[in-house]
mmCIF file of C-alpha atoms in Angstrom:
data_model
loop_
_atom_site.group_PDB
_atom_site.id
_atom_site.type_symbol
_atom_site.label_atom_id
_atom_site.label_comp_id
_atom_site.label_asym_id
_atom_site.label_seq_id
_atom_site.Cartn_x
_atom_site.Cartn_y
_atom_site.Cartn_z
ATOM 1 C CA UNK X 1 -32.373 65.952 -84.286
ATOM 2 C CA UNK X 2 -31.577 64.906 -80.761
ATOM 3 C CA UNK X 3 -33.316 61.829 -78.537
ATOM 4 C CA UNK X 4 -35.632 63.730 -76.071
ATOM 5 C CA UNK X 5 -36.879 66.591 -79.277
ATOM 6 C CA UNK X 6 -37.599 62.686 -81.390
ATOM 7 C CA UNK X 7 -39.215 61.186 -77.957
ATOM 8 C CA UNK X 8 -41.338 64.419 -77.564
ATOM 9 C CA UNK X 9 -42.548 64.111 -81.026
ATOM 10 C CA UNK X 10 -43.202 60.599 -81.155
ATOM 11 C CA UNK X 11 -45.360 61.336 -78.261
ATOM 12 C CA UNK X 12 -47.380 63.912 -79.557
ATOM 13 C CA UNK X 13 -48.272 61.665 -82.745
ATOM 14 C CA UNK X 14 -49.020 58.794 -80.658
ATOM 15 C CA UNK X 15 -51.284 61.352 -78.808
ATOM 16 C CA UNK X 16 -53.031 62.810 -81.126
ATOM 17 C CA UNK X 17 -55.724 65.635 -80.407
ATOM 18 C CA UNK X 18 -56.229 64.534 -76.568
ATOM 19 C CA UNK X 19 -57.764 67.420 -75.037
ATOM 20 C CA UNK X 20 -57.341 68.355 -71.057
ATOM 21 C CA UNK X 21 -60.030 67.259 -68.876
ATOM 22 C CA UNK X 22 -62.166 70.535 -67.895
ATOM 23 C CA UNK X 23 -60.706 71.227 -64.049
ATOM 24 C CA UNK X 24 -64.087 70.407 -62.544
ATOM 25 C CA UNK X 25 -63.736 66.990 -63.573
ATOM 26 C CA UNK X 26 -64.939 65.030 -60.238
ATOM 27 C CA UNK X 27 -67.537 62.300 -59.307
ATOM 28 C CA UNK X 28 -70.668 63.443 -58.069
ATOM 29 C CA UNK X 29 -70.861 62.040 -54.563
ATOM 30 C CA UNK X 30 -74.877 62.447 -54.204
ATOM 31 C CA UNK X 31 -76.587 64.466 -51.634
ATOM 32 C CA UNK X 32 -74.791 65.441 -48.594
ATOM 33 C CA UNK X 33 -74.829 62.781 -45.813
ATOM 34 C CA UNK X 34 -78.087 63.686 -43.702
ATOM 35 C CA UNK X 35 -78.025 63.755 -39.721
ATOM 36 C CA UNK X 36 -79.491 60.620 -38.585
ATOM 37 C CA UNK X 37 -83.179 60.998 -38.000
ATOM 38 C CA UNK X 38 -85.015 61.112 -34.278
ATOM 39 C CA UNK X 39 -85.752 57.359 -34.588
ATOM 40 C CA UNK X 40 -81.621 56.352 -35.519
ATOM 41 C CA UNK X 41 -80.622 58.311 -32.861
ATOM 42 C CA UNK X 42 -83.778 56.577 -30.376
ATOM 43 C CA UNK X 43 -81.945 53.196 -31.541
ATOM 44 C CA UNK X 44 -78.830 54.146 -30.850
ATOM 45 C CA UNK X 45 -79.615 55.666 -27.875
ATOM 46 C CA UNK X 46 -81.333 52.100 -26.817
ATOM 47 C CA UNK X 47 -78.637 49.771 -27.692
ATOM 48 C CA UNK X 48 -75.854 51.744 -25.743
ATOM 49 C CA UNK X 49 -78.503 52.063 -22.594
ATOM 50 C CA UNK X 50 -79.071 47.890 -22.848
ATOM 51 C CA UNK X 51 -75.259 47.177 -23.386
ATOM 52 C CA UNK X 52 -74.402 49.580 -20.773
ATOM 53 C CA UNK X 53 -77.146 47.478 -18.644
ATOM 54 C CA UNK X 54 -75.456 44.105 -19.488
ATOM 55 C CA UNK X 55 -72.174 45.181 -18.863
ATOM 56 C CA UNK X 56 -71.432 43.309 -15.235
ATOM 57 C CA UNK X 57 -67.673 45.166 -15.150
ATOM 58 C CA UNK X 58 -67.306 46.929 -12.135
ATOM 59 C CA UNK X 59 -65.713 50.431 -11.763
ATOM 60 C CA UNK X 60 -65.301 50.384 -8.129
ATOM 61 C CA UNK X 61 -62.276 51.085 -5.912
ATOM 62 C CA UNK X 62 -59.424 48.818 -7.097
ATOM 63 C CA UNK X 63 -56.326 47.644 -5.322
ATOM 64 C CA UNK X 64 -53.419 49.356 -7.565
ATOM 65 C CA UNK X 65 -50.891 47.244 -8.735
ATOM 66 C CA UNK X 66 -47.168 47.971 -8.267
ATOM 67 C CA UNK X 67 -46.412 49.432 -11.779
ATOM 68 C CA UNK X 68 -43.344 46.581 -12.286
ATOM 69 C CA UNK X 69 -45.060 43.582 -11.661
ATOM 70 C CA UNK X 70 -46.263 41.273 -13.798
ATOM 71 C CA UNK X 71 -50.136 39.898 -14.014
ATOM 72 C CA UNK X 72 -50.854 36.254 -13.737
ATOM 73 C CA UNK X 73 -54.107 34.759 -13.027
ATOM 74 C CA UNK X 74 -55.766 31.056 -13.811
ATOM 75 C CA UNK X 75 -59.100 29.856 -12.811
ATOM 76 C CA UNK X 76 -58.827 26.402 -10.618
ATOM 77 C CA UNK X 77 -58.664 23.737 -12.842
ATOM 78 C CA UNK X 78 -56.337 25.238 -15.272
ATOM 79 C CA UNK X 79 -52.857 23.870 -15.392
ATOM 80 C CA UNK X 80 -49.565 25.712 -14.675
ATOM 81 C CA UNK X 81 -48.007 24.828 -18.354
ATOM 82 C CA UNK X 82 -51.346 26.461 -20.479
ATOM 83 C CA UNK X 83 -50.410 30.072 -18.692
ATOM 84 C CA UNK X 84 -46.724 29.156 -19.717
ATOM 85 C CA UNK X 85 -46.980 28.709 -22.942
ATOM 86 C CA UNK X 86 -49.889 31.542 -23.342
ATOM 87 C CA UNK X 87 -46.756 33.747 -21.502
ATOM 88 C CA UNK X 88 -44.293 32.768 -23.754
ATOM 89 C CA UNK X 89 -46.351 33.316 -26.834
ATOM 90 C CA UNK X 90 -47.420 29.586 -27.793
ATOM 91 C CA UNK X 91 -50.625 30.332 -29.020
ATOM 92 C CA UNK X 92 -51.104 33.033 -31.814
ATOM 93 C CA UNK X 93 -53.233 36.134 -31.263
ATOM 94 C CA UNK X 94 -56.070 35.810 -32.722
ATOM 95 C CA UNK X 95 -57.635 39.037 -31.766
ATOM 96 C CA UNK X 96 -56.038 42.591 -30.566
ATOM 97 C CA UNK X 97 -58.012 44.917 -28.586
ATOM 98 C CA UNK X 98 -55.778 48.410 -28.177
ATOM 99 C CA UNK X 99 -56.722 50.911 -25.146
ATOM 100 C CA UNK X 100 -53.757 52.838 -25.585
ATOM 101 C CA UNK X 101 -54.928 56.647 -24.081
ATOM 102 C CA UNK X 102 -58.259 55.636 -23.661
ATOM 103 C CA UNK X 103 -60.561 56.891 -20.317
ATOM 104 C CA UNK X 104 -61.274 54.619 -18.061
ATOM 105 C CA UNK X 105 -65.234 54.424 -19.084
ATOM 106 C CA UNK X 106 -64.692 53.872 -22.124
ATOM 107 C CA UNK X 107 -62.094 51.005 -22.019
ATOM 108 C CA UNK X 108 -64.773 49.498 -19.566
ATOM 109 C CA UNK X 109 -67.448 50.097 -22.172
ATOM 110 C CA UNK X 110 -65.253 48.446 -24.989
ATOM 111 C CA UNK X 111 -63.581 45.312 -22.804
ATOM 112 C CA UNK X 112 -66.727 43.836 -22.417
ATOM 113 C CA UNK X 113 -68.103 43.509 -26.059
ATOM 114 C CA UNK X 114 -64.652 42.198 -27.090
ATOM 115 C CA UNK X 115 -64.149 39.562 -25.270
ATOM 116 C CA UNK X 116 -67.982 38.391 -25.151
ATOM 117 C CA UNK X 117 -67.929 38.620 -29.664
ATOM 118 C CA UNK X 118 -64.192 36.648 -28.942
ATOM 119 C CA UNK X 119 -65.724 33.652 -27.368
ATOM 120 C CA UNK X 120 -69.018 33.461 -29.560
ATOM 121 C CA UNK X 121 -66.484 33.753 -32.343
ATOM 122 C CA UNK X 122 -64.715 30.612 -30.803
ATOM 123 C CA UNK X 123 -61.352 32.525 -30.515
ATOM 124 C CA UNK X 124 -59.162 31.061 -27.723
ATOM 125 C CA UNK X 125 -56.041 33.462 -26.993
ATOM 126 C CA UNK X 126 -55.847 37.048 -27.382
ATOM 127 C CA UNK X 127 -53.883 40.116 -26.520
ATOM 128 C CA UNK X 128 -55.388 43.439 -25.144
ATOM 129 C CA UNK X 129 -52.514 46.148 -25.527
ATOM 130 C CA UNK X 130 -52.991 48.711 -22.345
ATOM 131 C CA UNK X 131 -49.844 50.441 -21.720
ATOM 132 C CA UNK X 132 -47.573 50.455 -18.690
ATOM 133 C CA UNK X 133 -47.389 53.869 -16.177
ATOM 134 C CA UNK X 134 -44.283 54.318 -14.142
ATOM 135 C CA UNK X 135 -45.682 55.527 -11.358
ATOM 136 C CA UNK X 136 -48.522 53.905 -9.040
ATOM 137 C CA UNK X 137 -51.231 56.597 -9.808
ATOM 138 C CA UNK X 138 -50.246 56.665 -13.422
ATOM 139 C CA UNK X 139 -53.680 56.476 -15.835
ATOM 140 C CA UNK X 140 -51.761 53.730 -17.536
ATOM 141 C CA UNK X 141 -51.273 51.567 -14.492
ATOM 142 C CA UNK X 142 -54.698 51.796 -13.350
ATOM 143 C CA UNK X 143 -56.064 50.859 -16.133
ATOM 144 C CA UNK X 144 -54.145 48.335 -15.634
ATOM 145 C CA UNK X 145 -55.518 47.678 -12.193
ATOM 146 C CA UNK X 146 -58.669 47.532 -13.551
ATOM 147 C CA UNK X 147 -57.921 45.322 -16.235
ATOM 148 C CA UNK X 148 -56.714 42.750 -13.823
ATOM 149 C CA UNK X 149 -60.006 43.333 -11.851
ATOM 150 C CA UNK X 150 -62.286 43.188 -14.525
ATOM 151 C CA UNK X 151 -60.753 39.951 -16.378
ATOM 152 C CA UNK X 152 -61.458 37.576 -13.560
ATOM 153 C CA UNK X 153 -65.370 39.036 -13.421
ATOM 154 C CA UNK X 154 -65.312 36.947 -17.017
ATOM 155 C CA UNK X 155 -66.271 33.453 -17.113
ATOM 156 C CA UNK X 156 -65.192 33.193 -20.399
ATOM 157 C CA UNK X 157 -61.608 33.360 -19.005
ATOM 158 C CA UNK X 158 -59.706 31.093 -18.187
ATOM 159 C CA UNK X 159 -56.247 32.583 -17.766
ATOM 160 C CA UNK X 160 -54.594 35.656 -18.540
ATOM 161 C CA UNK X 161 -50.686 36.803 -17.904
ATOM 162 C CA UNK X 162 -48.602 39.685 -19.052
ATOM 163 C CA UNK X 163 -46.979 39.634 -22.327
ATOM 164 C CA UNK X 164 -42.909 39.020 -23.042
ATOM 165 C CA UNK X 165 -40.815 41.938 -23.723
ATOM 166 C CA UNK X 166 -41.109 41.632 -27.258
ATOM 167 C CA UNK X 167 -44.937 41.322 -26.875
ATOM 168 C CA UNK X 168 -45.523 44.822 -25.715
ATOM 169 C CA UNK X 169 -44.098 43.551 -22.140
ATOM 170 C CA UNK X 170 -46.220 44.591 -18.863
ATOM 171 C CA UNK X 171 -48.163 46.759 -21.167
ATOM 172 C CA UNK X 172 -49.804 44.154 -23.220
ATOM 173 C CA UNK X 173 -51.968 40.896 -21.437
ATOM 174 C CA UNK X 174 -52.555 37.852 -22.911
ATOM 175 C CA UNK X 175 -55.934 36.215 -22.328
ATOM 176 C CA UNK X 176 -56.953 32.908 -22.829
ATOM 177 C CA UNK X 177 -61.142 32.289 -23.359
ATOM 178 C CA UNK X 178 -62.237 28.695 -22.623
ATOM 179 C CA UNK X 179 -63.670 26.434 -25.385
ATOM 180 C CA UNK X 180 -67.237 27.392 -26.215
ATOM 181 C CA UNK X 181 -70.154 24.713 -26.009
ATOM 182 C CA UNK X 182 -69.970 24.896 -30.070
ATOM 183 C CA UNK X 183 -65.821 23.994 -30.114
ATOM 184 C CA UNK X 184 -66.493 21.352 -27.919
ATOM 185 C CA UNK X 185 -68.648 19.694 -30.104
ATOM 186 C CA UNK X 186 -66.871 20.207 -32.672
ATOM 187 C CA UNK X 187 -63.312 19.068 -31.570
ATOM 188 C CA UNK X 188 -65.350 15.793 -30.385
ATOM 189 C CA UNK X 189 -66.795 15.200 -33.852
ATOM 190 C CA UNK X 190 -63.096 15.936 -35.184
ATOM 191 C CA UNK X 191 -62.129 13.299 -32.581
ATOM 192 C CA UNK X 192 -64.272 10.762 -33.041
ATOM 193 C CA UNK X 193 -63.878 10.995 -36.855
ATOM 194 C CA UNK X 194 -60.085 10.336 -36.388
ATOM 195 C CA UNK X 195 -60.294 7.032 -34.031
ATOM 196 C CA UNK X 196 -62.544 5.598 -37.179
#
């Protein structure tokens, strides 16, 4: 007797009298998923009104920037070497927001909860990926525009600058969010621990 007929054997006796599942063997789910009801939907409706209300972001006429530049801004106060080393990747990212293809409404709509949950979640430097047109009027360089535009409306930031090559390059920004009330306290506790 050859080695695969003695291996196929030896199976079936280690097998024994297994018999095939039955071909409608699957997990019953539950019901179908219902439509949300009148009164989700109210909610829903309510919380995108009251963001939308909140949202200070303006989508009026922006200046277009020259698709090859780079963008650089600091609020006074801020030194030259913190936007150096956020530009030359110093600080980790700590959070990625991606608006990659994206209209312009809703990049607006989703900017402005990011970086407001960023800074209540004490998160310091992080990268919003955008994309990079070629051309002036390209939907990727206004967006860019905008971007530019709509991070300085922030007072949460403090700096932001566009990304290294091997960052994503002009179509990725680094942003840097000031210390919250919270960090603050707590780097001074840290501090004062340390001098004894």
């Amino acid at each position: 007797m050859n080695q695969p007929l003695r291996d196929d054997l030896d199976f079936c006796a280690l097998v024994g009298d297994v018999k095939p599942l039955p071909p409608r063997n699957r997990a019953d789910p539950g019901a179908n998923r219902k439509s949300p009801s009148e009164s989700q939907l109210a909610r829903r409706q309510w919380a995108e009104e009251e963001m939308g209300a909140r949202n200070f972001l303006s989508d009026d006429f922006v200046d277009l920037l020259p698709p090859f530049d780079p963008m650089e801004y600091r609020r006074e106060g801020i030194q030259q070497g913190v936007v150096d080393k956020l530009k030359y990747g110093g600080y980790s990212v700590q959070a990625q927001l991606h608006l990659l293809r994206r209209p312009l409404s809703e990049c607006r709509r989703i900017l402005f909860p990011f970086i407001q949950e960023a800074y209540a979640h004490d998160l310091r430097s992080v990268m919003i990926v955008h994309g990079r047109g070629r051309e002036i009027d390209s939907p990727a360089n206004v967006l860019r525009s905008y971007l530019a535009k709509w991070l300085c409306q922030f007072e949460e930031v403090q700096a932001y600058v566009s990304a290294q090559s091997t960052e994503g390059g002009l179509g990725a920004t680094w942003v840097m969010l000031r210390k919250s009330d919270r960090a603050k306290t707590n780097n001074r506790e840290r501090q004062q621990k340390r001098r004894g």
